[in-house]
Coordinates of C-alpha atoms and ligand atoms in Angstrom, one line a residue:
X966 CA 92.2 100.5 139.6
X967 CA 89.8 101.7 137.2
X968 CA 90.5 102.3 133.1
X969 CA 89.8 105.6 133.4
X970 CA 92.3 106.0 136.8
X971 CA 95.1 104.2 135.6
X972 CA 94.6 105.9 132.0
X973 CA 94.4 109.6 133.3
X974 CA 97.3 109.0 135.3
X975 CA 99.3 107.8 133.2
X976 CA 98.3 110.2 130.0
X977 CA 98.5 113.7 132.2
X978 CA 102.6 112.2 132.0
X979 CA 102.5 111.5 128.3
X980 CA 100.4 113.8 126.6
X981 CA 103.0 114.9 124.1
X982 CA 101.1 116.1 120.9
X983 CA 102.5 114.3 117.8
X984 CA 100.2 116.3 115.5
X985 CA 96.6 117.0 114.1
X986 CA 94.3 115.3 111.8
X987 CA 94.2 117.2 108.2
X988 CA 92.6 117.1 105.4
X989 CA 89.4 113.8 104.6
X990 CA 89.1 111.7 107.0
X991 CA 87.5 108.0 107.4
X992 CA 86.4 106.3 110.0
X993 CA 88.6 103.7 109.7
X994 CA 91.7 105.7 108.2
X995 CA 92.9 109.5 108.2
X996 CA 95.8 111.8 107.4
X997 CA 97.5 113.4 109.9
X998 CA 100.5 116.4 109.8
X999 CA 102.9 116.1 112.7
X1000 CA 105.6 117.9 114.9
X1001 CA 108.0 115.1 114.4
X1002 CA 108.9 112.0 111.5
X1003 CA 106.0 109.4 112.5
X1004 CA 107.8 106.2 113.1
X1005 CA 105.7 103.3 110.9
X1006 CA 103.8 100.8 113.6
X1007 CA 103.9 103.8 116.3
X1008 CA 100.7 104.1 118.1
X1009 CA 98.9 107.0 118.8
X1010 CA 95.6 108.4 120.8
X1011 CA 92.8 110.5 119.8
X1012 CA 89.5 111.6 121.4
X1013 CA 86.5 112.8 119.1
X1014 CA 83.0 112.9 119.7
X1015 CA 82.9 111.6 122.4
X1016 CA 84.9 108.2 121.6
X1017 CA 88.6 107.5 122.9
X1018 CA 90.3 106.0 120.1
X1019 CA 93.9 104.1 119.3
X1020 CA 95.1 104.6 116.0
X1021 CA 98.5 102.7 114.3
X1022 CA 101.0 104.8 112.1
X1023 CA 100.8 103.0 108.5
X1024 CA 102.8 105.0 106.5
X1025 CA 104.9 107.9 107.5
X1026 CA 106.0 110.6 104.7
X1027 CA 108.7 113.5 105.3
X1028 CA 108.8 116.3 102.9
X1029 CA 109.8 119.5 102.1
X1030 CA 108.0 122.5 99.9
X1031 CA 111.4 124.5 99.8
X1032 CA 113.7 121.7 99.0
X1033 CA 111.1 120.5 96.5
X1034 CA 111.7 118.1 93.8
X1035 CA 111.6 121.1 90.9
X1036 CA 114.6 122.1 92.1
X1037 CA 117.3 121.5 89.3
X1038 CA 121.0 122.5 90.5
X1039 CA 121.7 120.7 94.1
X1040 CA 123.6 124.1 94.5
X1041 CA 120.7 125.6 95.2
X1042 CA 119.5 123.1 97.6
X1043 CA 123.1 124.3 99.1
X1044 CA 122.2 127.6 99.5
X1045 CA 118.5 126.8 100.3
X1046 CA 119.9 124.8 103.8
X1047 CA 122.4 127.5 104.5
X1048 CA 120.3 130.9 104.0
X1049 CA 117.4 129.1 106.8
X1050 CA 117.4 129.9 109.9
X1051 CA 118.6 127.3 112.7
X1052 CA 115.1 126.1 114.1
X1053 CA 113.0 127.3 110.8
X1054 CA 110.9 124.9 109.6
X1055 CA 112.2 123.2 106.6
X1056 CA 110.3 119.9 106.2
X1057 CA 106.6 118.4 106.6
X1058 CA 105.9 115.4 108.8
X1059 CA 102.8 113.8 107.5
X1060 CA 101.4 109.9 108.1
X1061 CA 98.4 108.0 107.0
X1062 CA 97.0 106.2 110.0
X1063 CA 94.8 103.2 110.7
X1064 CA 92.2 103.8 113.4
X1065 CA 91.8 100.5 115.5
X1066 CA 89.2 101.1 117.6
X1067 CA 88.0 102.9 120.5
X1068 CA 89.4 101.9 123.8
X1069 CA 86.2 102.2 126.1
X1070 CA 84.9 99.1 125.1
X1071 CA 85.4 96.5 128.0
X1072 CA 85.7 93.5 125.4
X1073 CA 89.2 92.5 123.8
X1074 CA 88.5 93.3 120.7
X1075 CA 88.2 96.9 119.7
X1076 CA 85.4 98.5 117.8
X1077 CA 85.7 101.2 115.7
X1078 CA 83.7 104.2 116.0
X1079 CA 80.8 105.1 113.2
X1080 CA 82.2 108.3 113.0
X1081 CA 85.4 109.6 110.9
X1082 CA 88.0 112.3 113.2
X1083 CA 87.1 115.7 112.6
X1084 CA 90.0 117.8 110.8
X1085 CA 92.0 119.9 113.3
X1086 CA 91.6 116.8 115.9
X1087 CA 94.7 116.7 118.3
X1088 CA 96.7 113.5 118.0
X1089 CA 98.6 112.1 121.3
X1090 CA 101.2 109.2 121.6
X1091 CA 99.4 106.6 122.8
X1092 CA 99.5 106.1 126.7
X1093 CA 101.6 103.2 128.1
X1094 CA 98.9 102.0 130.5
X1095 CA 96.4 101.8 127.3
X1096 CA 99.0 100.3 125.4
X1097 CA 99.6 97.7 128.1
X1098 CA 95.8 96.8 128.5
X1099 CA 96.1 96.2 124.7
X1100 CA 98.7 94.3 124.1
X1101 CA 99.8 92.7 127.5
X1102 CA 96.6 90.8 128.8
X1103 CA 97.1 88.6 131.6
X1104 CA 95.1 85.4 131.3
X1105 CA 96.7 81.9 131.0
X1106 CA 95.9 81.5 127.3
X1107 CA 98.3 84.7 126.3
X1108 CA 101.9 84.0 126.0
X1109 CA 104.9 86.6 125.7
X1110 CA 106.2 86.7 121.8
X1111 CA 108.2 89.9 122.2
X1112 CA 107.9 93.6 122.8
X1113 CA 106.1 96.8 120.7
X1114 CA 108.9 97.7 117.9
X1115 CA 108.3 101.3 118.8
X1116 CA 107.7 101.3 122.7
X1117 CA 109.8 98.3 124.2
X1118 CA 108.5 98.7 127.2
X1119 CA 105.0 97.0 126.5
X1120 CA 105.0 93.4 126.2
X1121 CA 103.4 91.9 123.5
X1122 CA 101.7 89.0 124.1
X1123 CA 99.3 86.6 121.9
X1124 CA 96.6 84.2 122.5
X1125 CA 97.9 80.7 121.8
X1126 CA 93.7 79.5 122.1
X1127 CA 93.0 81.4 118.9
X1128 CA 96.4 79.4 117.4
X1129 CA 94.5 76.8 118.0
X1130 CA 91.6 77.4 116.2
X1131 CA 91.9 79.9 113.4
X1132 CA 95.5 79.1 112.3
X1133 CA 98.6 80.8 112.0
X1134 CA 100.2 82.2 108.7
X1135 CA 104.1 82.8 109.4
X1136 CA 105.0 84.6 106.1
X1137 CA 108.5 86.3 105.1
X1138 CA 111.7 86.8 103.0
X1139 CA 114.6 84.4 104.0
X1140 CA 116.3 84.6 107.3
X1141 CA 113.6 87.3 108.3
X1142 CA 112.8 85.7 111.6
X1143 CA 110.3 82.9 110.9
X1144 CA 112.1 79.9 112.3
X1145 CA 112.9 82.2 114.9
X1146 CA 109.2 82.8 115.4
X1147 CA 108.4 78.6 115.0
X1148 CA 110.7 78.0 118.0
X1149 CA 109.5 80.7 120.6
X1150 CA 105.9 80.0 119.6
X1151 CA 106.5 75.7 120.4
X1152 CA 108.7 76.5 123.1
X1153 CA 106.0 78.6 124.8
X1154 CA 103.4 76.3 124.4
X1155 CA 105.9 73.3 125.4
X1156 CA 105.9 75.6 128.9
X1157 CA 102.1 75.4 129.1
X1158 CA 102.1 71.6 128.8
X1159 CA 100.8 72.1 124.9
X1160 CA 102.1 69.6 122.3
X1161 CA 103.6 71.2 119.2
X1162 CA 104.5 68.5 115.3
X1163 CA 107.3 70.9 113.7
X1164 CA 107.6 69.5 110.1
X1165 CA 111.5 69.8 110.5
X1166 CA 112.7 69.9 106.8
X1167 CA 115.7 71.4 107.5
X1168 CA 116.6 69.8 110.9
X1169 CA 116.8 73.4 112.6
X1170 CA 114.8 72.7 115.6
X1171 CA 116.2 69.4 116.8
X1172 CA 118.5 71.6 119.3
X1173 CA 116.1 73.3 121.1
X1174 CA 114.9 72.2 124.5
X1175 CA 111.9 70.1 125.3
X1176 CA 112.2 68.6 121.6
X1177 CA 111.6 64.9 121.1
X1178 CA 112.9 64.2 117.8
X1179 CA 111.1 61.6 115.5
X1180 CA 112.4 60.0 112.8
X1181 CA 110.5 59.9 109.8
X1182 CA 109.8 56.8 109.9
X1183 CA 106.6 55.1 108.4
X1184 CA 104.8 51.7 108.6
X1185 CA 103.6 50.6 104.8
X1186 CA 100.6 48.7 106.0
X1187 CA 99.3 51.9 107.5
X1188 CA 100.3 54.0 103.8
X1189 CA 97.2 55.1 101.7
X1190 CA 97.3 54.6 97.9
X1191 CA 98.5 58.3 97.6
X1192 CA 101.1 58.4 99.5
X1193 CA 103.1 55.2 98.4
X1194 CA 102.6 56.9 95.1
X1195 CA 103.4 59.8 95.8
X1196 CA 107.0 57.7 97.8
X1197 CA 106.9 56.0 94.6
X1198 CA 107.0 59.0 92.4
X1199 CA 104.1 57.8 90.3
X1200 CA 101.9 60.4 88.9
X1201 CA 98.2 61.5 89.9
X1202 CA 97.2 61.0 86.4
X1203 CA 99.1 57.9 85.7
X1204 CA 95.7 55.9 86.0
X1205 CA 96.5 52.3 85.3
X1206 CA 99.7 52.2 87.1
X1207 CA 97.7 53.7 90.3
X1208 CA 95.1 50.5 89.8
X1209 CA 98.1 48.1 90.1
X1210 CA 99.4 50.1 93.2
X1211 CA 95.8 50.2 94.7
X1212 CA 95.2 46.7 94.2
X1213 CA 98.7 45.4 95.6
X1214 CA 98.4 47.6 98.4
X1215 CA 94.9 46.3 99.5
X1216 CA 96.2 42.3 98.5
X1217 CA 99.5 42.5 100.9
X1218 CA 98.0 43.9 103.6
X1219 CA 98.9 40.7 105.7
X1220 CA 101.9 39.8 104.4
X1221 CA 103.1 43.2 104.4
X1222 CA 104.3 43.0 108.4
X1223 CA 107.6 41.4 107.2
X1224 CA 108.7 41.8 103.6
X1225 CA 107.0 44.8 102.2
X1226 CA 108.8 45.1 98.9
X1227 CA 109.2 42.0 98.3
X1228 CA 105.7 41.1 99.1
X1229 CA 104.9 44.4 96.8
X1230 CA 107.1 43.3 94.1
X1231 CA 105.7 40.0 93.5
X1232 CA 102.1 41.5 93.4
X1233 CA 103.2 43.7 90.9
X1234 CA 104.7 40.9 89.2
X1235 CA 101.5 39.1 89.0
X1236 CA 99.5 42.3 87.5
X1237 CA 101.9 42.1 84.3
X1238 CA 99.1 40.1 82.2
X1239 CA 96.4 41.8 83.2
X1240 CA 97.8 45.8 83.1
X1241 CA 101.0 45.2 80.6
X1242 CA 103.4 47.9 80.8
X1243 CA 101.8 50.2 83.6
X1244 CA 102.4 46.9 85.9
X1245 CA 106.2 47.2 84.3
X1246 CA 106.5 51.0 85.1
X1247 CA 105.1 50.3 88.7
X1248 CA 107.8 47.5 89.1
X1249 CA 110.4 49.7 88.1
X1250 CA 109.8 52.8 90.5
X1251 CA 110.1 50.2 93.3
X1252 CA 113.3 48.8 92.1
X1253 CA 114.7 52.9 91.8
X1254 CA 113.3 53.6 94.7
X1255 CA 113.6 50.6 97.1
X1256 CA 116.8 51.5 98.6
X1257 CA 115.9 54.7 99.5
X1258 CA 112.3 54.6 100.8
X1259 CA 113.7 52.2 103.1
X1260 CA 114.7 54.9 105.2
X1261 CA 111.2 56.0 105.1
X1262 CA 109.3 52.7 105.5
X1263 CA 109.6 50.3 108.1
X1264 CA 107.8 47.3 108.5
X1265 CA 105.7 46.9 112.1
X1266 CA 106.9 50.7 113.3
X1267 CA 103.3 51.1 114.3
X1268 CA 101.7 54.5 114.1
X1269 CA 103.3 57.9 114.3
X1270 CA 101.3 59.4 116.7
X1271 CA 102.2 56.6 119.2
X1272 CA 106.0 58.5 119.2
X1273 CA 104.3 61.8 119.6
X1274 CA 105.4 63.3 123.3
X1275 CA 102.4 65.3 124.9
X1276 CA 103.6 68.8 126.3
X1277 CA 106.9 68.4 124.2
X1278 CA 108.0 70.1 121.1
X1279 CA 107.8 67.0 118.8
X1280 CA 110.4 67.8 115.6
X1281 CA 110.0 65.0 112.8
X1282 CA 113.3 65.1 111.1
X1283 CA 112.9 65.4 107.4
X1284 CA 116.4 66.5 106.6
X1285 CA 117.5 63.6 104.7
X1286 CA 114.3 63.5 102.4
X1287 CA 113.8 64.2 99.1
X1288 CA 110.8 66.6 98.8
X1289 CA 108.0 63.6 97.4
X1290 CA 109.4 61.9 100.4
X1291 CA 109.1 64.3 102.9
X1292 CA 105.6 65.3 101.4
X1293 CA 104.2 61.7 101.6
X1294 CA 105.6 62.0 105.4
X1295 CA 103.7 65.2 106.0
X1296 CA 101.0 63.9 104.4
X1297 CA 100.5 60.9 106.1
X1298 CA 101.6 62.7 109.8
X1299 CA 99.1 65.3 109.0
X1300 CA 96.1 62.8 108.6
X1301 CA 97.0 60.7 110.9
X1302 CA 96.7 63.6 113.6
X1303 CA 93.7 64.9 112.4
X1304 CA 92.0 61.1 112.8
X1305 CA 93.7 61.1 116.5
X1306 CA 92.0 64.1 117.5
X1307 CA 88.7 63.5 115.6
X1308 CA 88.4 59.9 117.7
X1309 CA 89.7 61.9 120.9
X1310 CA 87.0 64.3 120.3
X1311 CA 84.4 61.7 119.7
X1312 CA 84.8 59.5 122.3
X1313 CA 85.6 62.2 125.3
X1314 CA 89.2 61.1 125.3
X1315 CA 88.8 57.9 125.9
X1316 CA 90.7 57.2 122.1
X1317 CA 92.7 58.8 120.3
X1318 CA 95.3 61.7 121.1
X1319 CA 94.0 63.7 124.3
X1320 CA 95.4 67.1 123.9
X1321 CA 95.0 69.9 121.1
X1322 CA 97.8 70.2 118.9
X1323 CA 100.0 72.5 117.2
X1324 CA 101.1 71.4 113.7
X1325 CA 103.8 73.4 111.7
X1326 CA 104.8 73.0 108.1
X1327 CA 107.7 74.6 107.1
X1328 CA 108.4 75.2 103.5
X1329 CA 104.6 75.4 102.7
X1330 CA 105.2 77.1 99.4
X1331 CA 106.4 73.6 98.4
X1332 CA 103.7 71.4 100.1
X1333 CA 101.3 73.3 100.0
X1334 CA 101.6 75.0 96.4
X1335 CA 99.5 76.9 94.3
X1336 CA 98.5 75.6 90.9
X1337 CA 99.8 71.8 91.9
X1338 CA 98.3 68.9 93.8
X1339 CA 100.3 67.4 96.5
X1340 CA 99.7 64.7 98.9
X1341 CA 100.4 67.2 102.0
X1342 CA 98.1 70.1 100.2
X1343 CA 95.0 68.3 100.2
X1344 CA 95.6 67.0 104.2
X1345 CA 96.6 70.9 105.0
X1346 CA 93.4 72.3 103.2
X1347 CA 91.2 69.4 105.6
X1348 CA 93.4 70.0 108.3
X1349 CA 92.4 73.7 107.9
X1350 CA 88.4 73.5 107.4
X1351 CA 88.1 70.8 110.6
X1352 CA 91.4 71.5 112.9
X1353 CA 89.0 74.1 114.7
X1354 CA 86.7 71.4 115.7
X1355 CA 89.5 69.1 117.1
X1356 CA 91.8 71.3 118.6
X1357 CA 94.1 70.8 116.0
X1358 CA 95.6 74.3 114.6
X1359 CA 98.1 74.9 111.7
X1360 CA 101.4 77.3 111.5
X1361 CA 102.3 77.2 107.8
X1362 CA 105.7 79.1 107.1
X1363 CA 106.5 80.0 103.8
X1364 CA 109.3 82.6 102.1
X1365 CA 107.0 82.6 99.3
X1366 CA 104.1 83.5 99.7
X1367 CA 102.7 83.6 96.4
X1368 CA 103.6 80.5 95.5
X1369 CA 101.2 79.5 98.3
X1370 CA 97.6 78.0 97.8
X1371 CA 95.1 80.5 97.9
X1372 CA 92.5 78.6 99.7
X1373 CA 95.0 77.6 102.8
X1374 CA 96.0 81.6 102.8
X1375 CA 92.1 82.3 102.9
X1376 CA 91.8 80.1 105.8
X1377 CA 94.8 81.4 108.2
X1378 CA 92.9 83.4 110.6
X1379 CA 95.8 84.8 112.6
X1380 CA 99.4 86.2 110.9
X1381 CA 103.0 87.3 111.6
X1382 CA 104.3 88.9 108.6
X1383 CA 108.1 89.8 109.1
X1384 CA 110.1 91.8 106.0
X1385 CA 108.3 91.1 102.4
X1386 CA 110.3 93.2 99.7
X1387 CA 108.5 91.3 96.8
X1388 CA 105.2 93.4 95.4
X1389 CA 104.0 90.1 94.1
X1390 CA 104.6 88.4 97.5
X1391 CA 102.6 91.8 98.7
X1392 CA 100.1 91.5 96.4
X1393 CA 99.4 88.3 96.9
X1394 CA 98.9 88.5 101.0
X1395 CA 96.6 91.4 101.0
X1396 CA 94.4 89.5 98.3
X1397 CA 93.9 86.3 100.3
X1398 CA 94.6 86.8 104.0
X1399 CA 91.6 88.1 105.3
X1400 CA 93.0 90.7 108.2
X1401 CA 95.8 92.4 106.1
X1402 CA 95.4 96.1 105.6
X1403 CA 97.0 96.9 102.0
X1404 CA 99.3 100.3 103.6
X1405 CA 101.1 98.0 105.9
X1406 CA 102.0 95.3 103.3
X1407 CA 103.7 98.3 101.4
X1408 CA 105.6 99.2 104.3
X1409 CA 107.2 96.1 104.8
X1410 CA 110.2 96.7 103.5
X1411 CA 110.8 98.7 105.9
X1412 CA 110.9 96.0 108.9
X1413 CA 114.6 94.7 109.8
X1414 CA 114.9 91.0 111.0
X1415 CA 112.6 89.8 114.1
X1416 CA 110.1 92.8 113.9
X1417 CA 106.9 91.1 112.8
X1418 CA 103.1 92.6 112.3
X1419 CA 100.8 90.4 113.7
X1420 CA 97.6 90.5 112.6
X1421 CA 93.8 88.5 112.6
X1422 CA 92.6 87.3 116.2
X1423 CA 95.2 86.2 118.6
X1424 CA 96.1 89.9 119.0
X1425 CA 93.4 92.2 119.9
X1426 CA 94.5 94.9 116.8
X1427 CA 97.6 95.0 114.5
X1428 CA 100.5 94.8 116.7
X1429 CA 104.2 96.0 115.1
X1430 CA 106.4 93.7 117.4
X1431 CA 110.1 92.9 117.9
X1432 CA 110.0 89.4 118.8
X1433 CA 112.2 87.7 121.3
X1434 CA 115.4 86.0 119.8
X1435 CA 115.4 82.1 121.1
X1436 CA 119.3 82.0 121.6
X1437 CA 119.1 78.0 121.9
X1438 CA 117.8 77.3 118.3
X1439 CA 121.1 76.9 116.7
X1440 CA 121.1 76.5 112.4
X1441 CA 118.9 78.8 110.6
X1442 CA 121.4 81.5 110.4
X1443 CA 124.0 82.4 107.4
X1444 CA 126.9 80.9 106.4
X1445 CA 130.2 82.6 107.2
X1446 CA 132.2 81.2 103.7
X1447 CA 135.2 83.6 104.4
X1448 CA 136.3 82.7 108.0
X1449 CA 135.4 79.0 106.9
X1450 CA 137.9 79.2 104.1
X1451 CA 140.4 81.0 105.6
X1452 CA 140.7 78.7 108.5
X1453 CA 140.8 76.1 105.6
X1454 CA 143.6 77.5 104.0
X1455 CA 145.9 78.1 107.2
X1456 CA 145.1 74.5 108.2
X1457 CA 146.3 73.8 104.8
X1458 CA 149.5 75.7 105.0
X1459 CA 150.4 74.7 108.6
X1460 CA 150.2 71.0 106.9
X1461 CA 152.4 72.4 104.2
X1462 CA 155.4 73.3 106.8
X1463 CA 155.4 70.5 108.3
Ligands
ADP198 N1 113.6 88.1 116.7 C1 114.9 88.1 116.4 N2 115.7 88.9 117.0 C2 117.0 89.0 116.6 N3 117.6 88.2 115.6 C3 116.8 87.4 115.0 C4 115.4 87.3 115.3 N4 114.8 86.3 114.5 C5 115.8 85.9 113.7 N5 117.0 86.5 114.0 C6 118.3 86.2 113.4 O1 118.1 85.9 112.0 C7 118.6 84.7 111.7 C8 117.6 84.0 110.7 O2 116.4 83.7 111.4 P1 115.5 82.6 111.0 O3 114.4 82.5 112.0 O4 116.2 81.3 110.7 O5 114.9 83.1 109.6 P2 114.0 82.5 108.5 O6 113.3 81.3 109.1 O7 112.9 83.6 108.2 O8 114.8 82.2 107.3 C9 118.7 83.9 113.0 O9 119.8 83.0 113.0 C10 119.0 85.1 114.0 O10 120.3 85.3 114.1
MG199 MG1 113.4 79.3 108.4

């Protein structure tokens, strides 16, 4: 069946007009005054000049010139709703409107016409079949994510491809939906045969299904010079005690299969003439920090991406890491991949790892921060200029987005924001992230948990979605402190009585 068929069919059913376009309009935006409340993320359908167009409710205002704001005594406003007539028109519906595109076009993505709506232009709800062309393509590289917030009828779904190769930016208040998001995302692409790393700093993914889980685990003779310092807590601009690091760390190399520390420590040891105290200061990190990073380095474990699972969600469980910890992890994870898929790439997959790869990094406010080096940020920013090449794409989550690097933000070419209340956070987003339209970030606030705008080009326009709820990912959720307590205390006072 044709466009046109299947969309004349379907619109002669649904042709309900939700209002007219008032007032200056722009091609890309317009005001429109409406029968009913506009619902924020609704779509709707207008025809001008010639061009069939989709357009996406932004912001939605009700208002009333009778019950105005200059009244003074609600008394009045009393009498004002009393003395009107049942039916008599007491408020305005107006809405500011995106225009995404006209739907002729045969190609995904939708062009907008050169041409702003004329004032006095009737505006339609959108058509489900349109809607359904849109946002429910059917080729194997789309996968269902949920449903549209304001017509749960039409599936949403997303190219994982793009993913892939532009990025993903996974960006909202706590216990919004992102982890939520994380899992459905991997366990989708687990279902395609796709490999997914979650950078599991919380341990909230281990439960799902097709999850390997790694330890953390890392072999020191593979570590670079930044990330046993960064394991050691040593600073970037501690210089000498780096030099004694470097040095050890390229001496041992052939020792270091059996007795890393000790083999560390007595290198160290020997620097003390030459590099005084910085050789002392390096000898005391690894006695404070021996015990621990032993839970992080292992001698002969070999290379991490040996333990990685193709077609499996692959959770590396950072729960029990301090943050410089789990960063030198991350960091060392994230290169390794990249090198994996770079000699994959290279020698037509002969080497290295042979499938793309999803990578996510959770937290990425505190890996990837603005303002601060970190061993993971300067793997994520290369990660995110060459991933494309390789088939290696990044989801960075954060709960902060401000306090996210600006040039990683820049470089996410697809996102789901869920509820943002901060203006800063706001701010921030629409600055750096390419495919955000400043009215939507301001109407946020408005989403409720698991409703998510995705944006950039694994949809083909904005989409305001409810995503599906993965009922087998287990933590992430709140505390319940008052039924834990009180089952507390009445264990406590049966123990009493008896
Ligand atoms: N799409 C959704 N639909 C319904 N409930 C959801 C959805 N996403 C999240 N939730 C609920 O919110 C809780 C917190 O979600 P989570 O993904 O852990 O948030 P975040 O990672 O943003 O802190 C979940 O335990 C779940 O109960
Ligand atoms: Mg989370």
């Amino acid at each position: 069946m044709s466009l046109q068929k299947l969309f004349e069919v379907d619109f002669s059913k649904e042709n309900e007009i939700v209002g007219y376009i008032v007032g200056e309009a722009k091609p890309y935006e317009a005001e429109i005054l409406a029968f009913r409340p506009l619902s924020m993320g609704e779509y709707l359908y207008i025809e001008y000049h010639g061009y069939r167009v989709l357009a996406f409710v932004a912001t939605s205002i009700t208002g009333s010139l009778v019950i105005s704001r200059d009244l003074v005594d609600p008394r009045d406003v009393e009498r004002l709703v009393k003395s009107i007539r049942v039916g008599e028109r007491l408020f305005y519906h107006r809405g500011r409107i995106k225009i995404l595109g006209s739907i002729d076009n045969s190609s995904m993505k939708l062009h907008i016409p050169p041409v702003p709506p004329p004032p006095g232009t009737e505006v339609y709800k959108a058509p489900k079949a349109v809607l359904e062309r849109i946002f429910t393509p059917s080729t194997p590289a789309h996968i269902r994510v949920g449903a549209l917030l304001r017509e749960p009828e039409v599936e949403v779904r997303i190219n994982v491809n793009k993913v892939v190769s532009r990025h993903l930016g996974i960006l909202a208040m706590t216990g919004m939906g992102k982890s939520n998001l994380v899992a459905l995302l991997s366990k989708r692409v687990s279902e395609l045969g796709g490999t997914v790393i979650i950078f599991d700093y919380h341990g909230e993914y281990l439960s799902l299904p097709n999850t390997v889980v790694i330890k953390p685990m890392l072999d020191p003779a593979r570590l670079t010079l930044d990330e046993l310092a960064r394991l050691l807590n040593i600073p970037r601009n501690a210089t000498r005690q780096r030099m004694v690091l470097k040095e050890c760390l390229d001496s041992i190399d052939v020792e270091v299969s059996k007795e890393f520390f000790n083999g560390l420590k007595r290198c160290i040891q020997g620097k003390a003439a030459r590099y005084g105290s910085s050789a002392q200061k390096v000898l005391d990190s690894v006695t404070v920090y021996e015990g621990f990073l032993k839970r992080v380095l292992k001698e002969s474990s070999g290379d991490v991406m040996e333990r990685v699972s193709i077609g499996s969600i692959n959770a590396v469980d950072l729960s029990e890491l301090h943050l410089n910890h789990a960063d030198a992890v991350i960091a060392h994870w994230l290169s390794r991949i990249l090198e994996a898929r770079k000699a994959s790439v290279w020698s037509n997959g002969v080497k290295g790892f042979p499938t793309p790869i999803i990578a996510v990094i959770e937290e990425a406010h505190i890996f990837i921060p603005a303002g601060e080096e970190t061993a993971t940020k300067q793997r994520a920013s290369m990660v995110a200029r060459e991933g494309r090449k390789f088939g290696l794409g990044v989801v960075v989550v954060s709960q902060r987005p401000r306090g996210l690097d600006p040039t990683i933000l820049s470089q996410l070419g697809n996102l789901a924001i869920l509820r943002i209340v901060h203006p800063e956070d706001q701010m921030y987003v629409s600055k750096y992230c390419e495919p955000v339209m400043q009215d939507v970030m301001e109407e946020l606030p408005g989403l409720n948990v698991g409703e998510a705008i995705l944006l950039g080009e694994w949809v083909a326009v904005p989409a305001a979605v409810k995503i599906d709820l993965v009922s087998e990912k287990v933590a992430g959720g709140d505390i319940d402190a008052v039924s834990i307590w009180s089952l507390y205390a009445s264990k406590k006072s049966s123990e009493v009585v008896l």
